Amino acid sequence: MKNLVGYVMLAIPFGLVWVILTNQISIESYFIGVLIGLFVVILGVYSDALDLDVSKLPQRTVAFIVYSLFMFWQVIVSGWDVTLRILNIRPIRPGIIKLDIGDETHNEYIAGASAHSITITPGEMVVEYDRECCEMFVHCIDVEE
């Protein structure tokens, strides 16, 4: 029973996301989103892909908010940088660089998070990931920086 309460607590934000995505503001729509969220959470728990520890939820929520704010700022800064390069105010020196992921125990999770962070910022894009060597190849608009 204790796990069910934790699952429901994790599924509650899904209801809000569902209402926002569907633009159907109603209690029925919210509960549909919660049910879908509950299904996703339970599926994730039983697939061993998710280490569910409800006690870490506040810390992870804060970390997610900090990450989101940091990425929002990086997208703005990178967008401005790319704009200056398009207008020929800054030089364009494209190239591909190799990044060492480094952590062999969770390299797929780290690579996924890193690839998201890199690709979402303008001027950079992950073009290859080598699982065996834990390396990622990134195309950059300016390899000097």
PDB file of C-alpha atoms in Angstrom, residues 19-140:
ATOM      1  CA  VAL A  19      -4.244  19.222 -19.144  1.00  0.00           C
ATOM      2  CA  ILE A  20      -1.623  21.595 -20.565  1.00  0.00           C
ATOM      3  CA  LEU A  21      -0.832  19.390 -23.571  1.00  0.00           C
ATOM      4  CA  THR A  22      -4.436  18.643 -24.483  1.00  0.00           C
ATOM      5  CA  ASN A  23      -5.749  22.131 -23.664  1.00  0.00           C
ATOM      6  CA  GLN A  24      -8.804  20.501 -22.090  1.00  0.00           C
ATOM      7  CA  ILE A  25      -9.228  22.235 -18.754  1.00  0.00           C
ATOM      8  CA  SER A  26     -11.542  19.977 -16.778  1.00  0.00           C
ATOM      9  CA  ILE A  27     -11.388  17.670 -13.798  1.00  0.00           C
ATOM     10  CA  GLU A  28     -12.042  14.683 -16.059  1.00  0.00           C
ATOM     11  CA  SER A  29      -9.085  15.567 -18.255  1.00  0.00           C
ATOM     12  CA  TYR A  30      -6.886  15.967 -15.169  1.00  0.00           C
ATOM     13  CA  PHE A  31      -7.834  12.525 -13.850  1.00  0.00           C
ATOM     14  CA  ILE A  32      -7.193  10.964 -17.259  1.00  0.00           C
ATOM     15  CA  GLY A  33      -3.705  12.473 -17.109  1.00  0.00           C
ATOM     16  CA  VAL A  34      -3.184  11.113 -13.589  1.00  0.00           C
ATOM     17  CA  LEU A  35      -4.274   7.635 -14.722  1.00  0.00           C
ATOM     18  CA  ILE A  36      -1.913   7.773 -17.685  1.00  0.00           C
ATOM     19  CA  GLY A  37       0.822   8.974 -15.335  1.00  0.00           C
ATOM     20  CA  LEU A  38       0.106   6.129 -12.929  1.00  0.00           C
ATOM     21  CA  PHE A  39       0.341   3.663 -15.790  1.00  0.00           C
ATOM     22  CA  VAL A  40       3.677   5.155 -16.908  1.00  0.00           C
ATOM     23  CA  VAL A  41       5.085   5.133 -13.363  1.00  0.00           C
ATOM     24  CA  ILE A  42       4.052   1.534 -12.713  1.00  0.00           C
ATOM     25  CA  LEU A  43       5.425   0.461 -16.092  1.00  0.00           C
ATOM     26  CA  GLY A  44       8.712   2.175 -15.298  1.00  0.00           C
ATOM     27  CA  VAL A  45       8.950   0.566 -11.867  1.00  0.00           C
ATOM     28  CA  TYR A  46       8.315  -2.940 -13.100  1.00  0.00           C
ATOM     29  CA  SER A  47      10.704  -2.596 -16.028  1.00  0.00           C
ATOM     30  CA  ASP A  48      13.638  -2.056 -13.593  1.00  0.00           C
ATOM     31  CA  ALA A  49      14.514   1.097 -15.520  1.00  0.00           C
ATOM     32  CA  LEU A  50      13.439   3.359 -12.678  1.00  0.00           C
ATOM     33  CA  ASP A  51      14.829   3.255  -9.166  1.00  0.00           C
ATOM     34  CA  LEU A  52      11.806   4.498  -7.261  1.00  0.00           C
ATOM     35  CA  ASP A  53      12.747   6.126  -3.983  1.00  0.00           C
ATOM     36  CA  VAL A  54      10.010   8.538  -2.962  1.00  0.00           C
ATOM     37  CA  SER A  55      12.203  10.018  -0.225  1.00  0.00           C
ATOM     38  CA  LYS A  56      14.495  11.464  -2.918  1.00  0.00           C
ATOM     39  CA  LEU A  57      11.610  13.070  -4.822  1.00  0.00           C
ATOM     40  CA  PRO A  58      12.043  16.588  -3.330  1.00  0.00           C
ATOM     41  CA  GLN A  59      15.780  16.587  -4.093  1.00  0.00           C
ATOM     42  CA  ARG A  60      15.199  15.335  -7.616  1.00  0.00           C
ATOM     43  CA  THR A  61      12.474  17.920  -8.175  1.00  0.00           C
ATOM     44  CA  VAL A  62      14.818  20.717  -7.103  1.00  0.00           C
ATOM     45  CA  ALA A  63      17.578  19.283  -9.318  1.00  0.00           C
ATOM     46  CA  PHE A  64      15.165  19.169 -12.264  1.00  0.00           C
ATOM     47  CA  ILE A  65      14.116  22.794 -11.705  1.00  0.00           C
ATOM     48  CA  VAL A  66      17.760  23.933 -11.479  1.00  0.00           C
ATOM     49  CA  TYR A  67      18.605  21.941 -14.628  1.00  0.00           C
ATOM     50  CA  SER A  68      15.617  23.437 -16.479  1.00  0.00           C
ATOM     51  CA  LEU A  69      16.558  26.993 -15.522  1.00  0.00           C
ATOM     52  CA  PHE A  70      20.184  26.392 -16.492  1.00  0.00           C
ATOM     53  CA  MET A  71      19.158  24.943 -19.865  1.00  0.00           C
ATOM     54  CA  PHE A  72      16.744  27.832 -20.469  1.00  0.00           C
ATOM     55  CA  TRP A  73      19.599  30.279 -19.901  1.00  0.00           C
ATOM     56  CA  GLN A  74      21.973  28.280 -22.132  1.00  0.00           C
ATOM     57  CA  VAL A  75      19.429  28.219 -24.970  1.00  0.00           C
ATOM     58  CA  ILE A  76      19.104  32.012 -24.764  1.00  0.00           C
ATOM     59  CA  VAL A  77      22.878  32.577 -24.675  1.00  0.00           C
ATOM     60  CA  SER A  78      23.524  30.078 -27.482  1.00  0.00           C
ATOM     61  CA  GLY A  79      20.729  31.532 -29.593  1.00  0.00           C
ATOM     62  CA  TRP A  80      22.258  34.986 -29.240  1.00  0.00           C
ATOM     63  CA  ASP A  81      25.697  33.601 -30.132  1.00  0.00           C
ATOM     64  CA  VAL A  82      24.368  31.879 -33.256  1.00  0.00           C
ATOM     65  CA  THR A  83      22.562  35.083 -34.273  1.00  0.00           C
ATOM     66  CA  LEU A  84      25.808  37.038 -34.035  1.00  0.00           C
ATOM     67  CA  ARG A  85      27.565  34.402 -36.155  1.00  0.00           C
ATOM     68  CA  ILE A  86      24.823  34.483 -38.799  1.00  0.00           C
ATOM     69  CA  LEU A  87      25.169  38.265 -39.010  1.00  0.00           C
ATOM     70  CA  ASN A  88      28.959  37.857 -39.487  1.00  0.00           C
ATOM     71  CA  ILE A  89      29.742  39.668 -36.243  1.00  0.00           C
ATOM     72  CA  ARG A  90      31.493  36.568 -34.876  1.00  0.00           C
ATOM     73  CA  PRO A  91      33.377  34.013 -36.996  1.00  0.00           C
ATOM     74  CA  ILE A  92      32.035  30.554 -37.782  1.00  0.00           C
ATOM     75  CA  ARG A  93      34.604  27.777 -37.279  1.00  0.00           C
ATOM     76  CA  PRO A  94      32.586  24.548 -37.526  1.00  0.00           C
ATOM     77  CA  GLY A  95      33.969  21.183 -36.568  1.00  0.00           C
ATOM     78  CA  ILE A  96      33.371  17.937 -34.749  1.00  0.00           C
ATOM     79  CA  ILE A  97      34.736  17.328 -31.284  1.00  0.00           C
ATOM     80  CA  LYS A  98      34.965  14.139 -29.236  1.00  0.00           C
ATOM     81  CA  LEU A  99      33.607  14.115 -25.686  1.00  0.00           C
ATOM     82  CA  ASP A 100      34.482  11.379 -23.226  1.00  0.00           C
ATOM     83  CA  ILE A 101      31.412  10.392 -21.217  1.00  0.00           C
ATOM     84  CA  GLY A 102      33.626   8.712 -18.652  1.00  0.00           C
ATOM     85  CA  ASP A 103      31.143   6.852 -16.447  1.00  0.00           C
ATOM     86  CA  GLU A 104      30.898   3.223 -17.488  1.00  0.00           C
ATOM     87  CA  THR A 105      28.225   2.235 -14.959  1.00  0.00           C
ATOM     88  CA  HIS A 106      25.451   4.572 -16.119  1.00  0.00           C
ATOM     89  CA  ASN A 107      26.819   5.678 -19.482  1.00  0.00           C
ATOM     90  CA  GLU A 108      23.535   5.302 -21.385  1.00  0.00           C
ATOM     91  CA  TYR A 109      21.666   7.544 -18.933  1.00  0.00           C
ATOM     92  CA  ILE A 110      24.503  10.061 -18.838  1.00  0.00           C
ATOM     93  CA  ALA A 111      24.829   9.983 -22.627  1.00  0.00           C
ATOM     94  CA  GLY A 112      21.091  10.552 -23.043  1.00  0.00           C
ATOM     95  CA  ALA A 113      21.032  13.493 -20.653  1.00  0.00           C
ATOM     96  CA  SER A 114      24.197  14.941 -22.178  1.00  0.00           C
ATOM     97  CA  ALA A 115      22.921  14.500 -25.735  1.00  0.00           C
ATOM     98  CA  HIS A 116      19.693  16.276 -24.798  1.00  0.00           C
ATOM     99  CA  SER A 117      21.545  19.151 -23.158  1.00  0.00           C
ATOM    100  CA  ILE A 118      23.923  19.533 -26.087  1.00  0.00           C
ATOM    101  CA  THR A 119      21.409  19.187 -28.903  1.00  0.00           C
ATOM    102  CA  ILE A 120      18.815  21.532 -27.408  1.00  0.00           C
ATOM    103  CA  THR A 121      21.259  24.444 -27.474  1.00  0.00           C
ATOM    104  CA  PRO A 122      21.564  26.205 -30.838  1.00  0.00           C
ATOM    105  CA  GLY A 123      24.858  25.699 -32.673  1.00  0.00           C
ATOM    106  CA  GLU A 124      25.608  22.211 -31.346  1.00  0.00           C
ATOM    107  CA  MET A 125      24.394  18.760 -32.261  1.00  0.00           C
ATOM    108  CA  VAL A 126      25.325  15.222 -31.233  1.00  0.00           C
ATOM    109  CA  VAL A 127      26.104  13.263 -34.390  1.00  0.00           C
ATOM    110  CA  GLU A 128      27.463   9.968 -33.004  1.00  0.00           C
ATOM    111  CA  TYR A 129      27.674   7.997 -29.772  1.00  0.00           C
ATOM    112  CA  ASP A 130      30.143   5.142 -29.321  1.00  0.00           C
ATOM    113  CA  ARG A 131      28.917   2.844 -26.528  1.00  0.00           C
ATOM    114  CA  GLU A 132      32.072   0.777 -26.336  1.00  0.00           C
ATOM    115  CA  CYS A 133      34.418   3.727 -25.803  1.00  0.00           C
ATOM    116  CA  CYS A 134      31.883   5.892 -23.916  1.00  0.00           C
ATOM    117  CA  GLU A 135      32.478   8.740 -26.355  1.00  0.00           C
ATOM    118  CA  MET A 136      30.158  11.230 -27.979  1.00  0.00           C
ATOM    119  CA  PHE A 137      30.904  13.173 -31.165  1.00  0.00           C
ATOM    120  CA  VAL A 138      29.420  16.659 -31.318  1.00  0.00           C
ATOM    121  CA  HIS A 139      29.203  19.053 -34.268  1.00  0.00           C
ATOM    122  CA  CYS A 140      29.851  22.608 -33.062  1.00  0.00           C
TER     123      CYS A 140
END
